[in-house]
PDB file of C-alpha atoms in Angstrom:
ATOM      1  CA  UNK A1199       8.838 -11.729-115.126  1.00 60.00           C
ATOM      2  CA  UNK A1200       7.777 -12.120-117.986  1.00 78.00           C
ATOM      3  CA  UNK A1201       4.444 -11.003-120.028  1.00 88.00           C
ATOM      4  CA  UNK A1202       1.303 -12.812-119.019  1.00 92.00           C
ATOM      5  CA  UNK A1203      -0.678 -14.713-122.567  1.00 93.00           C
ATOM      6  CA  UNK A1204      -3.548 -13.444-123.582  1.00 94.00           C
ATOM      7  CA  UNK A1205      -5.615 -16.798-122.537  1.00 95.00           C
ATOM      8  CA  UNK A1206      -3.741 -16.781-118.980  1.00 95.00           C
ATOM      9  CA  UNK A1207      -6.253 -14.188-117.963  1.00 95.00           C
ATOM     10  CA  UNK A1208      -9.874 -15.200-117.439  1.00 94.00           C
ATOM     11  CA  UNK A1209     -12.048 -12.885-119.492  1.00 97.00           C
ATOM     12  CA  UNK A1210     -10.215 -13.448-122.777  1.00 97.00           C
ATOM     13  CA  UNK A1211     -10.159 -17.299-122.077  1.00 97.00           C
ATOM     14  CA  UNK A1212     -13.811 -17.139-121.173  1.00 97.00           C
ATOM     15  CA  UNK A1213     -14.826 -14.796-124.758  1.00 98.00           C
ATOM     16  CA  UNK A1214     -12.639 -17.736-126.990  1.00 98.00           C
ATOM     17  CA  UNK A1215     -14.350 -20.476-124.923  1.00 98.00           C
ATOM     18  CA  UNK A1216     -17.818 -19.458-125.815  1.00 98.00           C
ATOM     19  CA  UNK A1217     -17.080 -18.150-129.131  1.00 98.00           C
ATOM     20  CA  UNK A1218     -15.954 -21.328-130.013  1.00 98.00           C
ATOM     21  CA  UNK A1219     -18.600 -23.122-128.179  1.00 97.00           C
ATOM     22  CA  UNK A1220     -21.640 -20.934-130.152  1.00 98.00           C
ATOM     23  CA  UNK A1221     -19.610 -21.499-134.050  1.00 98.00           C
ATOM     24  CA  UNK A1222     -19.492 -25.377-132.766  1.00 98.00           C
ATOM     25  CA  UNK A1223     -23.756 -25.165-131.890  1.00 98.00           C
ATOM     26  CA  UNK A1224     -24.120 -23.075-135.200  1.00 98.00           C
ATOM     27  CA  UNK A1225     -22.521 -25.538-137.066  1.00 98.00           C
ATOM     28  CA  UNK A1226     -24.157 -28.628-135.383  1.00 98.00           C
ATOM     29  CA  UNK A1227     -27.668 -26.833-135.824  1.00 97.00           C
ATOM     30  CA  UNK A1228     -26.916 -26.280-139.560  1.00 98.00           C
ATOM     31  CA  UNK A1229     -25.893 -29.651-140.181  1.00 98.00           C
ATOM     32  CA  UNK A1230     -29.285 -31.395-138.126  1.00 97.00           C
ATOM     33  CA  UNK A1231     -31.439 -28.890-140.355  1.00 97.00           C
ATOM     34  CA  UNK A1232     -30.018 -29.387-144.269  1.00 97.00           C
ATOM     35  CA  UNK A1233     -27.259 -32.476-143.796  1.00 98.00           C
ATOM     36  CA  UNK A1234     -28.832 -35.813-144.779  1.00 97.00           C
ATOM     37  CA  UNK A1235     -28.139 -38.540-142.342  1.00 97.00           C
ATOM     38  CA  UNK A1236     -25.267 -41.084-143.332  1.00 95.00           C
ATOM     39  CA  UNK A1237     -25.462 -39.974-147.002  1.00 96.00           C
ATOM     40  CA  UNK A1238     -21.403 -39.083-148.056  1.00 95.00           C
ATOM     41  CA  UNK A1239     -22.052 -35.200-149.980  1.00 97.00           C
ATOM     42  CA  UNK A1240     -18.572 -34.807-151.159  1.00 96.00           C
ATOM     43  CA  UNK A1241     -16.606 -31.251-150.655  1.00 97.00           C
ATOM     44  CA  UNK A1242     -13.567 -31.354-152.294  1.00 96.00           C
ATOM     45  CA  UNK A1243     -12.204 -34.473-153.361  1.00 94.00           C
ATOM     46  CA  UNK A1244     -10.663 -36.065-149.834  1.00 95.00           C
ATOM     47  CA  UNK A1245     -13.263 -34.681-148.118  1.00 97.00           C
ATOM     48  CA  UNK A1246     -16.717 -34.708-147.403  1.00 97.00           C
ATOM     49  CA  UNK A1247     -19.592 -33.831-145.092  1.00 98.00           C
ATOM     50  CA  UNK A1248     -21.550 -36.796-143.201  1.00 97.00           C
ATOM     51  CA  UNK A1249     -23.825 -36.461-140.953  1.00 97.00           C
ATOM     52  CA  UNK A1250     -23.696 -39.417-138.391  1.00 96.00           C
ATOM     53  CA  UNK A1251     -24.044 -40.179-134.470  1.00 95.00           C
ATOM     54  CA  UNK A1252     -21.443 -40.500-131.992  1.00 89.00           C
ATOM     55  CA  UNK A1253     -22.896 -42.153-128.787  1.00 81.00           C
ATOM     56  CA  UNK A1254     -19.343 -42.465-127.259  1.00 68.00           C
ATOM     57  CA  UNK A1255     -16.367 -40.440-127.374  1.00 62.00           C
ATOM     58  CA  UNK A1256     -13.449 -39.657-129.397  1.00 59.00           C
ATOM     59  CA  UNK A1257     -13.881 -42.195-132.410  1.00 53.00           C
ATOM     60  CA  UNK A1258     -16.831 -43.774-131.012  1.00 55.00           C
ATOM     61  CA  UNK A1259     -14.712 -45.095-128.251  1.00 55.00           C
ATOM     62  CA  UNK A1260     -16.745 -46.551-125.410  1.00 55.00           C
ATOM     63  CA  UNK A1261     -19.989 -45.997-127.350  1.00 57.00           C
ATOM     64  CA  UNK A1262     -21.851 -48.995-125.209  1.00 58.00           C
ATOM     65  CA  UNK A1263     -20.960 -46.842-121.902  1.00 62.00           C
ATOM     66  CA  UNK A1264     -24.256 -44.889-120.263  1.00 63.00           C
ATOM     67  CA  UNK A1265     -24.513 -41.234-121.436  1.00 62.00           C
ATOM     68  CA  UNK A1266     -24.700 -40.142-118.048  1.00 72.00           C
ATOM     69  CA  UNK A1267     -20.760 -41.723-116.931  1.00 75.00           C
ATOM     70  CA  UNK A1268     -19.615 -40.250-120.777  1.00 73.00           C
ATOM     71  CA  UNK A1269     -20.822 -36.302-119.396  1.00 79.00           C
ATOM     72  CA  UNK A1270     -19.303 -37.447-115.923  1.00 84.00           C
ATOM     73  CA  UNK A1271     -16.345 -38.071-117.642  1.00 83.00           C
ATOM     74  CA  UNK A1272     -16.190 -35.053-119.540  1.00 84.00           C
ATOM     75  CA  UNK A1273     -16.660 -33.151-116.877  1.00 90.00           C
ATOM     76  CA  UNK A1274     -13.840 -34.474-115.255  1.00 92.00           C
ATOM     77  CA  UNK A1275     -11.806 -33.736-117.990  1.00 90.00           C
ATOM     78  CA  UNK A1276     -12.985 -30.022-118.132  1.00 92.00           C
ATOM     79  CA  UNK A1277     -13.132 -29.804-114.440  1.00 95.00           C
ATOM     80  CA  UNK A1278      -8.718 -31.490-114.636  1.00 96.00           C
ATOM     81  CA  UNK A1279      -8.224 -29.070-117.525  1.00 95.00           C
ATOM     82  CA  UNK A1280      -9.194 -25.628-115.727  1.00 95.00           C
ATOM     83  CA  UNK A1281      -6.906 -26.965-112.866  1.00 96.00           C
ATOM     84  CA  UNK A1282      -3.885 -27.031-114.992  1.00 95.00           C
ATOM     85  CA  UNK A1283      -4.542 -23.950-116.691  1.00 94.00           C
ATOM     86  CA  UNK A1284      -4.835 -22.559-113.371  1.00 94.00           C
ATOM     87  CA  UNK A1285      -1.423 -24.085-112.373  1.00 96.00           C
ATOM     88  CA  UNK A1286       0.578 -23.294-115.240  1.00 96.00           C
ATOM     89  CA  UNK A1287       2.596 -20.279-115.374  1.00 95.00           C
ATOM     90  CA  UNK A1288       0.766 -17.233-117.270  1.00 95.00           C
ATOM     91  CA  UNK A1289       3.340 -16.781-119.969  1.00 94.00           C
ATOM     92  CA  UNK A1290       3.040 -19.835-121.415  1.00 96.00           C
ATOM     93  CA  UNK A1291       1.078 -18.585-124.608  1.00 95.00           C
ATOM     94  CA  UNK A1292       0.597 -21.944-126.513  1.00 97.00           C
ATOM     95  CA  UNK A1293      -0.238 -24.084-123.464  1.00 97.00           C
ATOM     96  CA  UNK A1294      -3.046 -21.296-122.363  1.00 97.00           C
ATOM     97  CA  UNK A1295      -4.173 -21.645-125.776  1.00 98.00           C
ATOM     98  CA  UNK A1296      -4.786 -25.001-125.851  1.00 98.00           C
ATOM     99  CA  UNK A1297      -6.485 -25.249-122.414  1.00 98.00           C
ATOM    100  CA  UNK A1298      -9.374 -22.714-124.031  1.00 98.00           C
ATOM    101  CA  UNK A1299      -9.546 -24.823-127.589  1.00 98.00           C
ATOM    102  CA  UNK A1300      -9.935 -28.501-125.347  1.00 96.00           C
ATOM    103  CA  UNK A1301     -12.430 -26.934-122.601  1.00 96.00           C
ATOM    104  CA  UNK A1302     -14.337 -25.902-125.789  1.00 97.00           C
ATOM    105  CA  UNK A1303     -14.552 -28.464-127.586  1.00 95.00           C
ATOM    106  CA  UNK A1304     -15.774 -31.052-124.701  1.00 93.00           C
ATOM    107  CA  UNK A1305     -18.462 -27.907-123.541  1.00 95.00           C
ATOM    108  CA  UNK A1306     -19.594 -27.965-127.237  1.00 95.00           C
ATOM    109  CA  UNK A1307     -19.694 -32.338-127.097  1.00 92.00           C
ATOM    110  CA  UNK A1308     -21.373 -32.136-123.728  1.00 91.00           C
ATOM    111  CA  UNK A1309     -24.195 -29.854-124.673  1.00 93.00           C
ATOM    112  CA  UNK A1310     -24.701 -32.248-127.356  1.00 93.00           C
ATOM    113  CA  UNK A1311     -25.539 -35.176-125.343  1.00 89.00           C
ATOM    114  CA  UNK A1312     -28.170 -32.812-123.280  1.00 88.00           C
ATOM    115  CA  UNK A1313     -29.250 -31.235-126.619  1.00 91.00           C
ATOM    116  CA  UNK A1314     -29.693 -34.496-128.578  1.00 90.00           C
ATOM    117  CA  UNK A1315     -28.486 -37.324-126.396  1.00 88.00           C
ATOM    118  CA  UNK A1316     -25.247 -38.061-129.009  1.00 90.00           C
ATOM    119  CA  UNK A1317     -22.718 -35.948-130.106  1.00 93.00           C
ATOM    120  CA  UNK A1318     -23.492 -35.141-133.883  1.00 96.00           C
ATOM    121  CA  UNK A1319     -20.435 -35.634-135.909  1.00 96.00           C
ATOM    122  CA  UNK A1320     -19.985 -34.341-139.663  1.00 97.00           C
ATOM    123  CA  UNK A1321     -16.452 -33.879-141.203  1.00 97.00           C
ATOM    124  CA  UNK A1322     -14.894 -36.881-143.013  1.00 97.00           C
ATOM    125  CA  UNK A1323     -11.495 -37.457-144.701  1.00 94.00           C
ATOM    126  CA  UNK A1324     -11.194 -39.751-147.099  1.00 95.00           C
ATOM    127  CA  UNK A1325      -9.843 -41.602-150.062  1.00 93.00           C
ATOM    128  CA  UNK A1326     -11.295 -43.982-152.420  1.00 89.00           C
ATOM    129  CA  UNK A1327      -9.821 -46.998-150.455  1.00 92.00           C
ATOM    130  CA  UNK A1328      -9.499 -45.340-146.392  1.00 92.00           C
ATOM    131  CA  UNK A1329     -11.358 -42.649-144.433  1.00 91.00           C
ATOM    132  CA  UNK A1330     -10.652 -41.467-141.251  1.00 89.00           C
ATOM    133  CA  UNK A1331     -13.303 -41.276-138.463  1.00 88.00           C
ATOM    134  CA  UNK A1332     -16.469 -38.834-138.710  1.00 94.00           C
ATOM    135  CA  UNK A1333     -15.618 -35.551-136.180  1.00 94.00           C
ATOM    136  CA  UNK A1334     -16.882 -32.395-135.838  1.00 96.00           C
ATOM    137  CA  UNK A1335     -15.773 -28.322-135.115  1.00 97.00           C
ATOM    138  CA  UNK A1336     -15.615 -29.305-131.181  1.00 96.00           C
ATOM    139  CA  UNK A1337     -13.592 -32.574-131.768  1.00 94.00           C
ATOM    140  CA  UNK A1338     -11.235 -30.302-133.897  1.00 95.00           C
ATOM    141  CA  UNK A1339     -10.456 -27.953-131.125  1.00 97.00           C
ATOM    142  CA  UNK A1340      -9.471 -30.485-128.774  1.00 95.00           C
ATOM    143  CA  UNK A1341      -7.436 -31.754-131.289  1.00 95.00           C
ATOM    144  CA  UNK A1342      -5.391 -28.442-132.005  1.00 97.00           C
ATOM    145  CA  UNK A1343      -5.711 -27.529-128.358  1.00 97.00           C
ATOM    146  CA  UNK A1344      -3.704 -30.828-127.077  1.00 96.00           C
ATOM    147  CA  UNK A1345      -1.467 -29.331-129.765  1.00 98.00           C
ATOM    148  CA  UNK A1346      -0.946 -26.509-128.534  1.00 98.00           C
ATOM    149  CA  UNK A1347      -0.114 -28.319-125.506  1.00 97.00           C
ATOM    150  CA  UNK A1348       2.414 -30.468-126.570  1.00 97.00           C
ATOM    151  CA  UNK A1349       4.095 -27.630-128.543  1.00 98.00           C
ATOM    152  CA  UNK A1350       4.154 -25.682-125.206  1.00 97.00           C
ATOM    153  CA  UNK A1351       6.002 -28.324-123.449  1.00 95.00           C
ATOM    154  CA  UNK A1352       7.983 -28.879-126.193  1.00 96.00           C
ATOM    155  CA  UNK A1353       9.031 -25.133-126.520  1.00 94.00           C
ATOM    156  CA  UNK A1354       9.421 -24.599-122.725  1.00 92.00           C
ATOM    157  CA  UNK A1355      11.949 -28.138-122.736  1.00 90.00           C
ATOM    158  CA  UNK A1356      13.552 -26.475-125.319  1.00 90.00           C
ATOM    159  CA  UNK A1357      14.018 -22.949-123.475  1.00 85.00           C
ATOM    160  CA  UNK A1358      15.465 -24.867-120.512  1.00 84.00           C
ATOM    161  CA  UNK A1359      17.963 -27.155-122.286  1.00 86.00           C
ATOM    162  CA  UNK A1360      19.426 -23.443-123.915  1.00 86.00           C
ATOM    163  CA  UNK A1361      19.666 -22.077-120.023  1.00 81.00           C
ATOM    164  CA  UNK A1362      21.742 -24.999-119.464  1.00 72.00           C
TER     165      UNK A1362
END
């Protein structure tokens, strides 16, 4: 059998889950206190910091839905996410990974709608003629978590076709 991940286990998945959780709360602090609301203060040249309210979810998505069936939701989401970590096989490094990063990053977006009743976003890409959507540090790690994911699945369909 082969050698359990490090984020199979539940103490090392716990430590990156809150680590993660108290950098995203740091960050989102530090941004209420100095970052101006909805005024662009430029970083590097594609990218800038900009503070701005997300009363939905990813991208703003369903922002007319009650905050209470958005944290319902998310919940769900954690709740479906701990239940396939807990299914999938424990040396499956990348997949175990990824579970951690995404239950992080909707804890960190779900204490925001208790903290401040909105999820506070503040990282923008852009050019002079496009931007992408405002996200934050939490929206990030669900982002490289599903990643990880994907990559997992992709690796282990990969593993299988070579047994064959």
């Amino acid at each position: 059998m082969a050698k359990p991940a490090l984020f199979s286990r539940p103490a090392p998945a716990i430590a990156l889950i809150l680590l993660a959780l108290l950098a995203d709360q740091i960050i989102k602090v530090l941004v209420e206190k100095y970052l101006p609301l909805q005024e662009m203060v430029p970083v590097i040249p594609f990218l800038a910091l900009y503070r701005t309210y997300n009363l939905g979810v990813a991208f703003s998505m369903l922002s007319g839905m009650e905050g209470w069936a958005i944290v319902t939701m998310r919940l769900l989401i954690v709740a479906f996410v701990i239940w396939l970590w807990r299914k999938t096989d424990a040396d499956r490094t990348f997949a175990h990974l990824g579970f951690a990063l995404i239950i992080a990053g909707a804890a960190g977006n779900i204490f925001d709608r208790f903290l401040y009743g909105h999820v506070v976003d503040y990282i923008l890409f852009h050019t002079e003629t496009w931007s992408f959507a405002v996200f934050n540090l939490a929206d990030s790690f669900i982002t490289i978590g599903a990643c990880c994911v994907i990559l997992d699945e992709l690796l282990q369909a990969k593993a299988a076709r070579k047994k064959t």
